[in-house]
Amino acid sequence: MTHGVPISEAVSLALHSVAVIAAQNGPASVHDISRRLSVSENHLSKVLQQLAKSGLVRSARGPRGGFTLARRGE
């Protein structure tokens, strides 16, 4: 008997990433998120691209860029 709902590693990473982004006071970089979650930057980058494509997060390039929530966290 299993407990809970099985989810893929990518879905788990997406949920944790959104939580990290929501806790930031500004844009969160892939590097910062991957370090906090102890995951590969390459894998995280692909997951964040999908989140941005679906409209859940926004991405901005550049030295002050990163990922933010597309809507307020409340």
Coordinates of N, CA, C and O in Angstrom, one line a residue, residues 18 21-22 48 51-59 66-74:
V18 N 8.8 26.7 -7.1 CA 7.8 27.8 -6.9 C 7.8 28.2 -5.4 O 7.7 29.4 -5.2
I21 N 10.9 30.4 -5.1 CA 10.7 31.7 -5.8 C 9.7 32.6 -4.9 O 10.0 33.8 -4.8
A22 N 8.7 32.0 -4.4 CA 7.7 32.8 -3.6 C 8.4 33.4 -2.4 O 7.9 34.5 -1.9
L48 N 12.0 25.0 -15.1 CA 11.6 26.5 -15.0 C 11.1 27.0 -16.3 O 10.2 27.8 -16.4
L51 N 7.6 26.0 -16.6 CA 6.7 26.8 -15.7 C 6.5 28.2 -16.4 O 5.4 28.7 -16.3
A52 N 7.5 28.7 -17.0 CA 7.4 30.0 -17.6 C 6.5 29.9 -18.8 O 5.6 30.8 -19.1
K53 N 6.6 28.9 -19.6 CA 5.8 28.6 -20.8 C 4.3 28.5 -20.4 O 3.5 29.0 -21.1
S54 N 4.1 27.9 -19.3 CA 2.7 27.7 -18.8 C 2.1 28.9 -18.1 O 1.0 29.0 -17.8
G55 N 3.0 29.9 -17.9 CA 2.5 31.2 -17.3 C 2.5 31.2 -15.8 O 1.9 32.1 -15.2
L56 N 3.1 30.2 -15.1 CA 3.1 30.2 -13.7 C 4.2 31.1 -13.1 O 4.1 31.6 -12.0
V57 N 5.3 31.2 -13.8 CA 6.4 32.1 -13.4 C 6.8 33.0 -14.6 O 6.5 32.7 -15.7
R58 N 7.5 34.1 -14.3 CA 8.1 35.0 -15.3 C 9.6 34.9 -15.2 O 10.1 34.7 -14.1
S59 N 10.2 35.0 -16.4 CA 11.6 35.0 -16.4 C 12.2 36.3 -17.0 O 11.5 36.9 -17.8
G66 N 16.1 36.8 -13.4 CA 15.8 35.6 -12.6 C 14.3 35.2 -12.8 O 13.7 35.7 -13.7
F67 N 13.8 34.4 -11.9 CA 12.4 34.0 -12.0 C 11.6 34.6 -10.8 O 12.1 34.7 -9.7
T68 N 10.4 35.0 -11.2 CA 9.4 35.5 -10.2 C 8.1 34.9 -10.5 O 7.9 34.3 -11.5
L69 N 7.2 34.9 -9.5 CA 5.9 34.3 -9.7 C 5.1 35.2 -10.6 O 5.2 36.4 -10.6
A70 N 4.3 34.6 -11.5 CA 3.5 35.4 -12.4 C 2.3 36.1 -11.7 O 1.9 37.1 -12.1
R71 N 1.9 35.5 -10.6 CA 0.8 36.1 -9.8 C 1.3 36.2 -8.3 O 2.2 35.5 -7.9
R72 N 0.7 37.0 -7.5 CA 1.1 37.1 -6.1 C 0.9 35.8 -5.4 O 0.0 35.0 -5.8
G73 N 1.7 35.5 -4.5 CA 1.7 34.2 -3.8 C 0.5 33.9 -2.9 O 0.2 32.8 -2.6
E74 N -0.2 35.0 -2.5 CA -1.4 34.8 -1.6 C -2.4 34.0 -2.4 O -3.3 33.4 -1.9

